[in-house]
Coordinates of C-alpha atoms and ligand atoms in Angstrom, one line a residue:
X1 CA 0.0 0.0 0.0
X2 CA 1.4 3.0 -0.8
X3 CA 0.8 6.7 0.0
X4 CA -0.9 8.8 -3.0
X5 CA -1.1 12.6 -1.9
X6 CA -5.0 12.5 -1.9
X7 CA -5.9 8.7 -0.8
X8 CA -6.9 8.0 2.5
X9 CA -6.9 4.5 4.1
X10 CA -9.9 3.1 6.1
X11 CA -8.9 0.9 8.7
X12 CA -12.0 -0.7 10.3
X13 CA -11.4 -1.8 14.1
X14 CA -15.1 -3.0 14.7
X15 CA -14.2 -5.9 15.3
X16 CA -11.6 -5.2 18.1
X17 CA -12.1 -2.2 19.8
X18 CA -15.6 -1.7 18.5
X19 CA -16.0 -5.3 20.2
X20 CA -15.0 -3.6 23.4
X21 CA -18.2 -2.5 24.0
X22 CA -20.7 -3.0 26.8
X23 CA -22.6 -6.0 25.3
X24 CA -21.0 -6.2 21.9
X25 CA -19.4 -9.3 21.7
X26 CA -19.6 -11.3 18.5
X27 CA -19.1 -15.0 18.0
X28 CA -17.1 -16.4 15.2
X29 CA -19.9 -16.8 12.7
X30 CA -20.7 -13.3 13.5
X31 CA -17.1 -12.1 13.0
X32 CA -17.0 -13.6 9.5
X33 CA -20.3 -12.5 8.4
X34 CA -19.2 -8.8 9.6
X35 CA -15.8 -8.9 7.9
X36 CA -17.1 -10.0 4.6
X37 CA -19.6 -7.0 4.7
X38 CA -16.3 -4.7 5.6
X39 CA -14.8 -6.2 2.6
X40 CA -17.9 -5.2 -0.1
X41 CA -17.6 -2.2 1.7
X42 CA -14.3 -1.9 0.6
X43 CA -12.3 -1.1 3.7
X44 CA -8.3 -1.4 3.4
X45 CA -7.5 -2.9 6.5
X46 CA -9.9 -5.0 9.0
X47 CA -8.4 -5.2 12.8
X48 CA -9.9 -8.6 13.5
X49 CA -8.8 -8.9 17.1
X50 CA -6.5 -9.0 19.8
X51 CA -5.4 -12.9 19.4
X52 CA -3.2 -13.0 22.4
X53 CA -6.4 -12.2 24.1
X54 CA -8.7 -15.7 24.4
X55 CA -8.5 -18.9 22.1
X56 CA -11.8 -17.7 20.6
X57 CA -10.6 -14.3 19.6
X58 CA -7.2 -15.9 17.4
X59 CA -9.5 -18.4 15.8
X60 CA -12.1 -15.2 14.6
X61 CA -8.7 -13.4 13.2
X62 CA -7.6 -16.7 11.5
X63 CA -10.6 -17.2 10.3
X64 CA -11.1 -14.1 8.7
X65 CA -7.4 -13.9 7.5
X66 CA -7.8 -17.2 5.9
X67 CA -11.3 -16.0 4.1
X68 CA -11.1 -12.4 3.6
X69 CA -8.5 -12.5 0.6
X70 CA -9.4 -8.5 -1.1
X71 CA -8.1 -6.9 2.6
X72 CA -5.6 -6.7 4.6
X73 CA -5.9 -7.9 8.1
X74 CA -4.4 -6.8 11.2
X75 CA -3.8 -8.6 14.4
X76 CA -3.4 -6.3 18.0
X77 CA -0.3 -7.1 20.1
X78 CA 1.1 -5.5 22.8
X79 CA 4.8 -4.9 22.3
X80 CA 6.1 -7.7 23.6
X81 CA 7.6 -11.0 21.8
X82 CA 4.7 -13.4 23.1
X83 CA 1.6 -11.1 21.8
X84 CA 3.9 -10.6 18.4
X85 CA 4.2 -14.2 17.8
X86 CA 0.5 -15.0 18.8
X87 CA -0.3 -12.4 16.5
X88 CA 1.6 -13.2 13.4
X89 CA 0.2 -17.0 13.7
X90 CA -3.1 -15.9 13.7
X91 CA -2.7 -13.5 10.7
X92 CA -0.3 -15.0 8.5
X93 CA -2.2 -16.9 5.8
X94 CA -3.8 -13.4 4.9
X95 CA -3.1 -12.4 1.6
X96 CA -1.7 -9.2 3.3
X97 CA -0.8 -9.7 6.6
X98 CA -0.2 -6.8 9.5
X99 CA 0.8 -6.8 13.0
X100 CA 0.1 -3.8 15.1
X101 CA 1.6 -3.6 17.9
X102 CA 0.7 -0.9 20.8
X103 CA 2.6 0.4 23.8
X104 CA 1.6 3.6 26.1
X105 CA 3.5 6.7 25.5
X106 CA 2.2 9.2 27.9
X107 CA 3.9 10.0 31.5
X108 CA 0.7 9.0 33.2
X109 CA 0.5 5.4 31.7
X110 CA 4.0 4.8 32.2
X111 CA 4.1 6.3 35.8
X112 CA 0.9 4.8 37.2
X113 CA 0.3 1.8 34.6
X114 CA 3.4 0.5 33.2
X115 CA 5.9 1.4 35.8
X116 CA 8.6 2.0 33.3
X117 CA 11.0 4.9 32.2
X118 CA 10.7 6.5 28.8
X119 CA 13.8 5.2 27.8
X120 CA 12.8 1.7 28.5
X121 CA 9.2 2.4 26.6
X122 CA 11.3 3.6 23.5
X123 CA 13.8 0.7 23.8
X124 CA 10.5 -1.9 24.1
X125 CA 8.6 -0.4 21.4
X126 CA 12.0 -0.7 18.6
X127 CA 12.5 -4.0 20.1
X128 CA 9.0 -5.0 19.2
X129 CA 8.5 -3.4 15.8
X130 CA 12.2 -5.0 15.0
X131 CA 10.6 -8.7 16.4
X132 CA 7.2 -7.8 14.0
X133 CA 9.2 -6.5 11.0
X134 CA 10.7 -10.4 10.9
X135 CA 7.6 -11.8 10.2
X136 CA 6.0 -9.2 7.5
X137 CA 7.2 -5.6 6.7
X138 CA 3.4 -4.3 7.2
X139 CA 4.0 -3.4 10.6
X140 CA 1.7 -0.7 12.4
X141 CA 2.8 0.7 16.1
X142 CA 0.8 2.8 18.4
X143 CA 2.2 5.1 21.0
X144 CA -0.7 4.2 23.2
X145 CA -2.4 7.9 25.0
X146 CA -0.2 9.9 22.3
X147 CA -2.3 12.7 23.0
X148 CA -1.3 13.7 26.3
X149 CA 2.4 12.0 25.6
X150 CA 5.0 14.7 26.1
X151 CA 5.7 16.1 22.1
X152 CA 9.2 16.0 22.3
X153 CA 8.9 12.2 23.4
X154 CA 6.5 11.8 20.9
X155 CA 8.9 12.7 18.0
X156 CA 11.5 10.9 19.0
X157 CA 9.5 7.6 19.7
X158 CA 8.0 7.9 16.2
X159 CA 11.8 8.5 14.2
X160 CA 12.8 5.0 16.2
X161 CA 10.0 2.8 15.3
X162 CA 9.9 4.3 11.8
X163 CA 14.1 3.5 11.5
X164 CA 13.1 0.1 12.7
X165 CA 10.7 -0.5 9.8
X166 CA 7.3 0.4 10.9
X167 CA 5.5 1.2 7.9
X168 CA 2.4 3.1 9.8
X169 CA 2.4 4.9 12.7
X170 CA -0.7 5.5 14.6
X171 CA -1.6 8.2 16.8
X172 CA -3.9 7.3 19.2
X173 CA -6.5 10.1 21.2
X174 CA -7.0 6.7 23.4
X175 CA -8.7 8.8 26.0
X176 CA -10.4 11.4 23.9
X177 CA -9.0 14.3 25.0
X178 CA -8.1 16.1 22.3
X179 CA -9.6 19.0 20.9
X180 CA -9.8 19.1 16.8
X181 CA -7.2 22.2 15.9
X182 CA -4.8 21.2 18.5
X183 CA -5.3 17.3 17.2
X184 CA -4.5 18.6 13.9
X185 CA -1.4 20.7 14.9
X186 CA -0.1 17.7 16.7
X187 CA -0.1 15.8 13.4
X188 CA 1.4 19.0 11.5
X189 CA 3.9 19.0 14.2
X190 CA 5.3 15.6 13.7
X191 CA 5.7 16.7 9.8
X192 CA 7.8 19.0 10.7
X193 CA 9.8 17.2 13.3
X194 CA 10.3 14.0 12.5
X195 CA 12.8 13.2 10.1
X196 CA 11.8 9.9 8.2
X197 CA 8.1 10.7 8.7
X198 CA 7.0 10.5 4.7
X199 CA 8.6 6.8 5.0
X200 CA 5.6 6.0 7.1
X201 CA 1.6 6.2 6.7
X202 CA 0.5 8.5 9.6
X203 CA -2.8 7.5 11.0
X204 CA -5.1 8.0 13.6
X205 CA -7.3 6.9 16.6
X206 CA -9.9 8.8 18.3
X207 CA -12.0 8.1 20.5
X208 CA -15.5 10.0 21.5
X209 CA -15.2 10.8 25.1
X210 CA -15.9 14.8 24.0
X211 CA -17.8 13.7 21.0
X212 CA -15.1 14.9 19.2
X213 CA -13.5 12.0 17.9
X214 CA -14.3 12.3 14.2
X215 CA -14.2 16.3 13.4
X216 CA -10.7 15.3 15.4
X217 CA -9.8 12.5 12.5
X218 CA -10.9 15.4 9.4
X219 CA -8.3 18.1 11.6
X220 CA -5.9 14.8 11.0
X221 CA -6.2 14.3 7.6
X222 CA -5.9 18.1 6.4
X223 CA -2.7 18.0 8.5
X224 CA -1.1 15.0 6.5
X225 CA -2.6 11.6 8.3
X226 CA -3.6 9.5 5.3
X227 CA -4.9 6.5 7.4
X228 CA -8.5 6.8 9.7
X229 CA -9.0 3.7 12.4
X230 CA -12.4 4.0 12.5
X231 CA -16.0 1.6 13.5
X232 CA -19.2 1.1 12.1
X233 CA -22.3 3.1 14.5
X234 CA -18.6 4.6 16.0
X235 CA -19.2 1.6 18.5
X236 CA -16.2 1.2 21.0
X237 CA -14.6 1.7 24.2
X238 CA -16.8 4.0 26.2
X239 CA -18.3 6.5 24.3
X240 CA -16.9 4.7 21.0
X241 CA -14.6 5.6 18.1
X242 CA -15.0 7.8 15.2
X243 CA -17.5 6.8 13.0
X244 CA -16.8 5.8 9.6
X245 CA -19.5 6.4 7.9
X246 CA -19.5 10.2 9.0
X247 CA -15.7 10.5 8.6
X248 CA -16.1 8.8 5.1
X249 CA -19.1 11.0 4.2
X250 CA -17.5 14.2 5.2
X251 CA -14.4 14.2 3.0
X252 CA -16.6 12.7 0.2
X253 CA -19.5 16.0 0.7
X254 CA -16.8 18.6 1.0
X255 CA -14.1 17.3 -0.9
X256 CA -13.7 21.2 -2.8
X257 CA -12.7 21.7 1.2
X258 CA -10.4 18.2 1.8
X259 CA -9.3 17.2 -1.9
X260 CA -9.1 13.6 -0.8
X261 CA -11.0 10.2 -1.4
X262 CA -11.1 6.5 0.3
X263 CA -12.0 3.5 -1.4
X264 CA -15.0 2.7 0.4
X265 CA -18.5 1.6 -1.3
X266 CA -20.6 4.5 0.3
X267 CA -24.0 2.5 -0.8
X268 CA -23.3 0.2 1.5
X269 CA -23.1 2.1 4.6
X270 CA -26.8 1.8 5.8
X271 CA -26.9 -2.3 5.3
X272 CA -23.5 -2.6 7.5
X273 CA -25.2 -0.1 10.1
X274 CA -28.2 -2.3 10.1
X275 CA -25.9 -5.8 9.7
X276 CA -24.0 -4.6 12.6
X277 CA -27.0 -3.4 15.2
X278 CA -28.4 -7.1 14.7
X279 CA -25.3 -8.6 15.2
X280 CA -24.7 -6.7 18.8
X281 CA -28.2 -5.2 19.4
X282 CA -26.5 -1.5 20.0
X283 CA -29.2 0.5 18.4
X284 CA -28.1 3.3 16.3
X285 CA -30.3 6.8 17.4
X286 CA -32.6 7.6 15.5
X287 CA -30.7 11.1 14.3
X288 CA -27.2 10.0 14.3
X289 CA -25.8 11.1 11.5
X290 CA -25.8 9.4 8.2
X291 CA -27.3 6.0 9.5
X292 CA -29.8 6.8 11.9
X293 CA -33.5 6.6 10.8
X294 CA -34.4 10.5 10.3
X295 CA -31.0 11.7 8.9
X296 CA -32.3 11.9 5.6
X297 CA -36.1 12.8 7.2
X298 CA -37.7 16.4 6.3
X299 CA -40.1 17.4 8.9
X300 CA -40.4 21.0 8.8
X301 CA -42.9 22.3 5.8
X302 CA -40.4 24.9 5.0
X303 CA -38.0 22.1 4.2
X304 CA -40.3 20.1 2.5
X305 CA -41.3 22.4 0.0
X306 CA -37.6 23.5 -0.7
X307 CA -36.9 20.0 -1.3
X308 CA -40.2 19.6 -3.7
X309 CA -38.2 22.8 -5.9
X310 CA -35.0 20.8 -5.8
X311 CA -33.5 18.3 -3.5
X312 CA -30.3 20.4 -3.1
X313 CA -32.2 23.0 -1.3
X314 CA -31.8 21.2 2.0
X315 CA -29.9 17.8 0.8
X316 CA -26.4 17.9 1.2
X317 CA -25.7 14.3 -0.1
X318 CA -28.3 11.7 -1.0
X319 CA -30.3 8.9 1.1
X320 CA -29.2 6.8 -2.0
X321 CA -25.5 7.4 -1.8
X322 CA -25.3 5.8 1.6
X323 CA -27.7 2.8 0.7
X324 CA -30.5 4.2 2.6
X325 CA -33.5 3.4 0.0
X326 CA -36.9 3.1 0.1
X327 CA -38.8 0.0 1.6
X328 CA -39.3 -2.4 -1.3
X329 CA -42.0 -5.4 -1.3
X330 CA -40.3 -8.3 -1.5
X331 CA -42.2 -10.8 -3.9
X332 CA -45.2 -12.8 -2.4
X333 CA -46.3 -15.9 -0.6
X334 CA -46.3 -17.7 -4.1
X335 CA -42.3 -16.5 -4.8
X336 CA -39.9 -19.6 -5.4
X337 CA -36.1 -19.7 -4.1
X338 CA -34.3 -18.6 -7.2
X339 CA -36.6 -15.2 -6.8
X340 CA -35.4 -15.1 -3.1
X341 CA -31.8 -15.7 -3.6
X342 CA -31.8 -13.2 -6.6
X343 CA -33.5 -10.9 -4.3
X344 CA -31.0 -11.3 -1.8
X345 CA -28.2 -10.9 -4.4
X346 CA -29.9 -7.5 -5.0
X347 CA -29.6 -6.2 -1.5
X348 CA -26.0 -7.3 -1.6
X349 CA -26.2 -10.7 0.6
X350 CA -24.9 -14.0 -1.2
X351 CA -25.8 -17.0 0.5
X352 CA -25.1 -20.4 0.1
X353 CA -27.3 -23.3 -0.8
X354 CA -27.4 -24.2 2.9
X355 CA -28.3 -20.8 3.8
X356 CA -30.4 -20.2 1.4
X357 CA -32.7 -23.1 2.4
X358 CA -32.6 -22.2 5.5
X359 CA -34.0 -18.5 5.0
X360 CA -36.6 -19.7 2.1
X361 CA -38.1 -22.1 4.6
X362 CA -38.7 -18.9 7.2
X363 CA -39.6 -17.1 4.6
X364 CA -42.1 -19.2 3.5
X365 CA -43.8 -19.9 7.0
X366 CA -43.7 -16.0 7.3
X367 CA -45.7 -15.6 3.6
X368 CA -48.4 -17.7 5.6
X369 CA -48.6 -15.7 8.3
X370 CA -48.2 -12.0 6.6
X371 CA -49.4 -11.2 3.3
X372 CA -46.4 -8.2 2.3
X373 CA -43.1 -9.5 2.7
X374 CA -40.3 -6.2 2.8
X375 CA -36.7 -6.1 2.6
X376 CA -36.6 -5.6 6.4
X377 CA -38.7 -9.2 7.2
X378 CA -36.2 -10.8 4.7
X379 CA -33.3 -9.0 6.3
X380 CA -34.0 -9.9 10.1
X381 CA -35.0 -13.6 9.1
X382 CA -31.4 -13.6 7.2
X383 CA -30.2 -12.0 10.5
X384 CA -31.5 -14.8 12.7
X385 CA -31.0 -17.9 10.2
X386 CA -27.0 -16.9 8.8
X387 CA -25.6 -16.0 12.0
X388 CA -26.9 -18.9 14.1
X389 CA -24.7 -20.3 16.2
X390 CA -24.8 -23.8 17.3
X391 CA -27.8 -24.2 19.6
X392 CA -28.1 -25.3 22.9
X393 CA -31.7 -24.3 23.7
X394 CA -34.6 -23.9 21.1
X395 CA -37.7 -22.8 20.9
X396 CA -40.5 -25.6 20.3
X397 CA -44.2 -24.5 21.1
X398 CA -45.6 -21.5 23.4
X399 CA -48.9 -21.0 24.3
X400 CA -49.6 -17.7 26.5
X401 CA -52.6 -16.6 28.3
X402 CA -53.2 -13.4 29.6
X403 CA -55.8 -10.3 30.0
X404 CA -57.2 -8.1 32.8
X405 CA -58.5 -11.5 34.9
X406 CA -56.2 -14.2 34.0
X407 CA -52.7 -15.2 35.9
X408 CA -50.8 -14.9 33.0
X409 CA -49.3 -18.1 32.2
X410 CA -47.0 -19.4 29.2
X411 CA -46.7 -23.2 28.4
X412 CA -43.9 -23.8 26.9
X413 CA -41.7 -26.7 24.8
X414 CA -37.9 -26.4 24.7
X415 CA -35.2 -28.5 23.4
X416 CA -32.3 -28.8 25.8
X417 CA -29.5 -30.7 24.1
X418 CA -32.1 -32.3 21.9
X419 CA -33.7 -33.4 24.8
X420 CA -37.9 -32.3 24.4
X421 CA -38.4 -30.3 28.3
X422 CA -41.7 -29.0 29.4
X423 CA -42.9 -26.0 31.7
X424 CA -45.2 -23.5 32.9
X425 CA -44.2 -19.9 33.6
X426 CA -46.0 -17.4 35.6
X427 CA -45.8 -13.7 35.9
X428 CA -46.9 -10.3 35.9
X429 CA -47.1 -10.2 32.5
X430 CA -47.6 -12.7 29.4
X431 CA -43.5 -11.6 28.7
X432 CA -42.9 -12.3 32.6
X433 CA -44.9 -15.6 32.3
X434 CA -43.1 -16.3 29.4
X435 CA -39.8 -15.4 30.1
X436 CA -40.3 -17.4 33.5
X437 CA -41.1 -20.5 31.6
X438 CA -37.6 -20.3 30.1
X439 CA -35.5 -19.8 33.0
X440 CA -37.3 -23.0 34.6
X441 CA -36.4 -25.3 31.7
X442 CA -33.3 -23.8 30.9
X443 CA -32.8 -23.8 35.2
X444 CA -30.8 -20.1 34.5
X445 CA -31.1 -17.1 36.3
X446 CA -29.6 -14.8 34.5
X447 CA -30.3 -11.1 35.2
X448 CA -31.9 -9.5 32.8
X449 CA -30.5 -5.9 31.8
X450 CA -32.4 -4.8 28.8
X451 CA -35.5 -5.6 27.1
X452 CA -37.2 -4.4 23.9
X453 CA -39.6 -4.9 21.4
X454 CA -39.8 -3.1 17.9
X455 CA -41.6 -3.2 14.8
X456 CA -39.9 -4.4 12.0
X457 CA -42.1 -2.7 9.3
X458 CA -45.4 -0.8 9.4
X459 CA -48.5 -1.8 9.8
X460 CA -50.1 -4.5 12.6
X461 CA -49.0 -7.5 11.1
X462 CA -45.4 -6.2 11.1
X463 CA -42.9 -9.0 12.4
X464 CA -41.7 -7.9 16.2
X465 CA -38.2 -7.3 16.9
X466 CA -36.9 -8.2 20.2
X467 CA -33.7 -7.8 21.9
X468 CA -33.0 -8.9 25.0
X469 CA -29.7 -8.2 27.3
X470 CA -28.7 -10.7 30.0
X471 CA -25.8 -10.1 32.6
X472 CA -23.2 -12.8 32.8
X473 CA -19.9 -12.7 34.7
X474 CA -19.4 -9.3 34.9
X475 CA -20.1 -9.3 30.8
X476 CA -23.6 -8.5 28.9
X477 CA -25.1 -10.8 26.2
X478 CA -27.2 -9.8 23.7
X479 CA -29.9 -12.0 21.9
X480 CA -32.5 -11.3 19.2
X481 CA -35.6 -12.9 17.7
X482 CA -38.0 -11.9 15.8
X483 CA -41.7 -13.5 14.5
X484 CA -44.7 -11.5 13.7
X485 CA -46.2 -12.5 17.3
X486 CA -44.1 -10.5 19.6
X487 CA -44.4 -12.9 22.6
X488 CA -42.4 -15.8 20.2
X489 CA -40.1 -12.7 19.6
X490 CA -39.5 -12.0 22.5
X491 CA -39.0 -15.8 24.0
X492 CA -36.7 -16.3 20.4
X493 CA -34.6 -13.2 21.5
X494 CA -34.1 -14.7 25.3
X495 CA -33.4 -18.2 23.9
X496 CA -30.6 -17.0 21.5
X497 CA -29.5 -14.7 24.4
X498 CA -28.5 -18.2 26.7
X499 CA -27.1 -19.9 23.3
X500 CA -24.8 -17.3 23.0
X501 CA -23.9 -16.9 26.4
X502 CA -23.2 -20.9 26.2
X503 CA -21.1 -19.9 23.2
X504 CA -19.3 -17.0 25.8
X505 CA -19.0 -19.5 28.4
X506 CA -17.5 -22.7 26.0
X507 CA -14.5 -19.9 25.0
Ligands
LIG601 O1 -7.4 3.6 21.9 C1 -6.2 3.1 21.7 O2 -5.2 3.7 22.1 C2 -6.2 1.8 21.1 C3 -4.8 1.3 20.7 C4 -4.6 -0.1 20.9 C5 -4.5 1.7 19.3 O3 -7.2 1.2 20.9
LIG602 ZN1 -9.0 2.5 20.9

């Protein structure tokens, strides 16, 4: 990869520090199914994970190096020889490797955290970049905190790793501390000082403590940085990381003002939004910029009449360049599979013949049920069906009774290791009764942190959405279902909330 004057790199880290958020963590199948929707996407580099971190982590990075062949894929290691070499093993059969390794920079992280001397940090970090560069020379290092690191430090600690062969150097806002224009001069200030700088990418890493953390990425890139680390929703530690949909969308709308471009599908911005709230259940709000449900919604009359004259009037890019189109009717109860599966190719998911079944055979019991079948039914079945994971529990009959003079009861039918297991639940509610029901056959007690319920489509016989959050070990675990009676929604979402926690558990 080289450095053009006007190209910026996108370098995804959903999948690592995005995955650092409350609640979002993804299993393999997950992983893989998110990874080859960064690749149509057409990211540059994918940071599948931390490797050294847990068995199940360097299996989703190998994984995803072995099967995502058009992107490079990066592995996180601290600077030390043990993270280095479980990262190069998990990355290696990509067809373009990278190791990036991290150590903290800043006099607070070494005084309070690390317990070591600058001097020692800088010798550590060569050492480590020297160790990686044996393996590949696609080598990334981040001065971890570089944004309340001392400059002069900061100068010299970049000249070393880039004389040692680092080939991108990433400056981390790890706290999200920085402002934009003193971000910006910070990266203008390392042009000037370090020596060897233009043998490096520069890139960046903010985070959104301030809610600052992308206009701090644009101060980056008009000050030379030529790579953006960057999530999906800006999910991540805390308050998350810059957003790459809105970084990507800012340079593209004002590019008279930036001059630069990335490689990235923009059409395919709202579908990975979507792919990745299923995937974790971390709703997007509804006017977050670019993705979220009313960014591209008129309200005021004064609006919509200017927009009536000409879209320009108060449309500064189009719901169409970032995928975001209207809700199509998806063929009816009397479509075959071919029609599905070309459908499905049309909305940018290929499947294969397994899959494929699989989804045709919900959507077929949903045609029964529902007489207008949209891209959003079809998406969340795909949602449920593609990213199953091996199952522990499932769902067999419910039967719920409820109203103003009933107890409310459900009767309920589970498989537990393929084993059929009976129960009543009681409760408040028919969800209560019903959610009751589950913990006595599944004999779990999870607490339960979060429950919702949403409408799919419009309309009455819209499909139900529900997500439900359980605690586990300190950790949260999301599940989802979804069926056009929300009570089976909502005991589908709890279910596939202990299968995954199983999954959590296993690694
Ligand atoms: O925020 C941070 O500093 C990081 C580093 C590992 C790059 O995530
Ligand atoms: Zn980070």
């Amino acid at each position: 990869m080289e450095a053009h004057d006007n190209r910026i790199f996108i370098f995804d880290t959903t999948l690592r520090d995005g995955e650092q958020s409350p609640g979002a963590s993804m299993n393999i199948h997950e992983k893989l199914g998110f990874a080859r929707q960064l690749e149509r996407l057409g990211v540059d580099i994918i940071e599948a994970g931390f490797p050294v971190a847990s068995e199940g982590d360097f299996a989703a990075v190998q994984q995803i190096a072995r099967e995502i062949r058009g992107v490079q894929v990066a592995g996180l290691a601290r600077a030390n020889t043990a993270d280095i070499d479980r990262a190069w093993q998990a990355v290696a059969d990509a067809a373009r490797p990278r190791i990036h390794t991290f150590i903290s920079s800043s006099d607070i992280h070494l005084k309070h955290q690390l317990h070591k001397t600058r001097a020692q940090v800088l010798r550590e970090a060569c050492a480590a970049v020297r160790h990686a560069c044996s393996y590949t020379p696609n080598v990334e290092f981040s001065p971890m905190d570089a944004t309340r690191t001392d400059r002069g430090y900061l100068c010299e600690l970049v000249e070393a790793v880039i004389a040692e062969g680092a080939t991108t150097v990433n400056i981390p806002d790890t706290v999200g501390y920085a402002i934009p224009e003193e971000f910006g001069d910070l990266i203008a200030e390392l042009f000037a000082r370090v020596k060897n700088i233009r043998q490096a990418i520069i890139s960046v890493h903010c985070h959104n403590d301030l809610g600052l953390a992308v206009a701090c990425s644009l101060a980056a890139l008009r000050n030379g940085a030529r790579q953006v680390e960057c999530t999906i929703n800006g999910i991540g530690e805390r308050a998350g990381n810059a957003a790459m949909e809105e970084v990507v969308m800012a340079i593209a709308t004002r590019s008279d003002l930036f001059g630069l471009h990335s490689g990235i599908h923009t059409e395919n911005f709202f579908q990975s939004s979507k792919l990745l709230t299923q995937i974790t259940g971390i709703r997007v709000q509804p006017n977050k910029a670019i993705v979220g449900a009313n960014a591209f919604a008129h309200e005021s009359g004064i609006h919509q009449d200017g927009l009536i004259k000409d879209k320009t009037t108060y449309e500064i890019m189009t719901p169409q360049s970032v995928g975001m189109t209207e809700s199509n009717i998806v063929l009816g109860k009397h479509s075959g599979r071919h029609a599905i599966g070309d459908h499905l190719r049309q909305m940018g998911y290929t499947l294969s013949d397994d899959e494929l079944n699989r989804v045709f055979l919900r959507f077929k019991e949903l045609a029964d049920l529902k007489k207008e079948i949209f891209d959003e039914d079809l998406e969340a079945i795909l949602f449920e069906e593609v990213f199953r994971i091996e199952e522990r529990y499932n769902l067999v009959y419910l039967n719920v009774v409820s109203g103003n003079v009933a107890i409310p009861t459900a009767t309920m039918q589970m498989e537990v290791d393929k084993q059929l297991v009976q129960e009543a639940g009681f409760g408040v509610g028919p969800v209560d009764a019903t959610f009751d029901a589950i913990r006595k056959i599944t004999k779990t007690n999870y607490p339960l942190l979060k429950y919702l319920v949403s409408a799919v489509t419009g309309g009455t016989d819209a499909q139900g959405e529900a997500t439900v959050q359980l605690k586990y070990n300190g950790r949260s675990v999301m599940g989802h279902g979804a069926h056009p009676d929300v009570l089976v929604a909502s005991a589908k979402a709890y279910i596939n909330a202990l299968n995954r926690l199983e999954w959590l558990r296993k690694e």
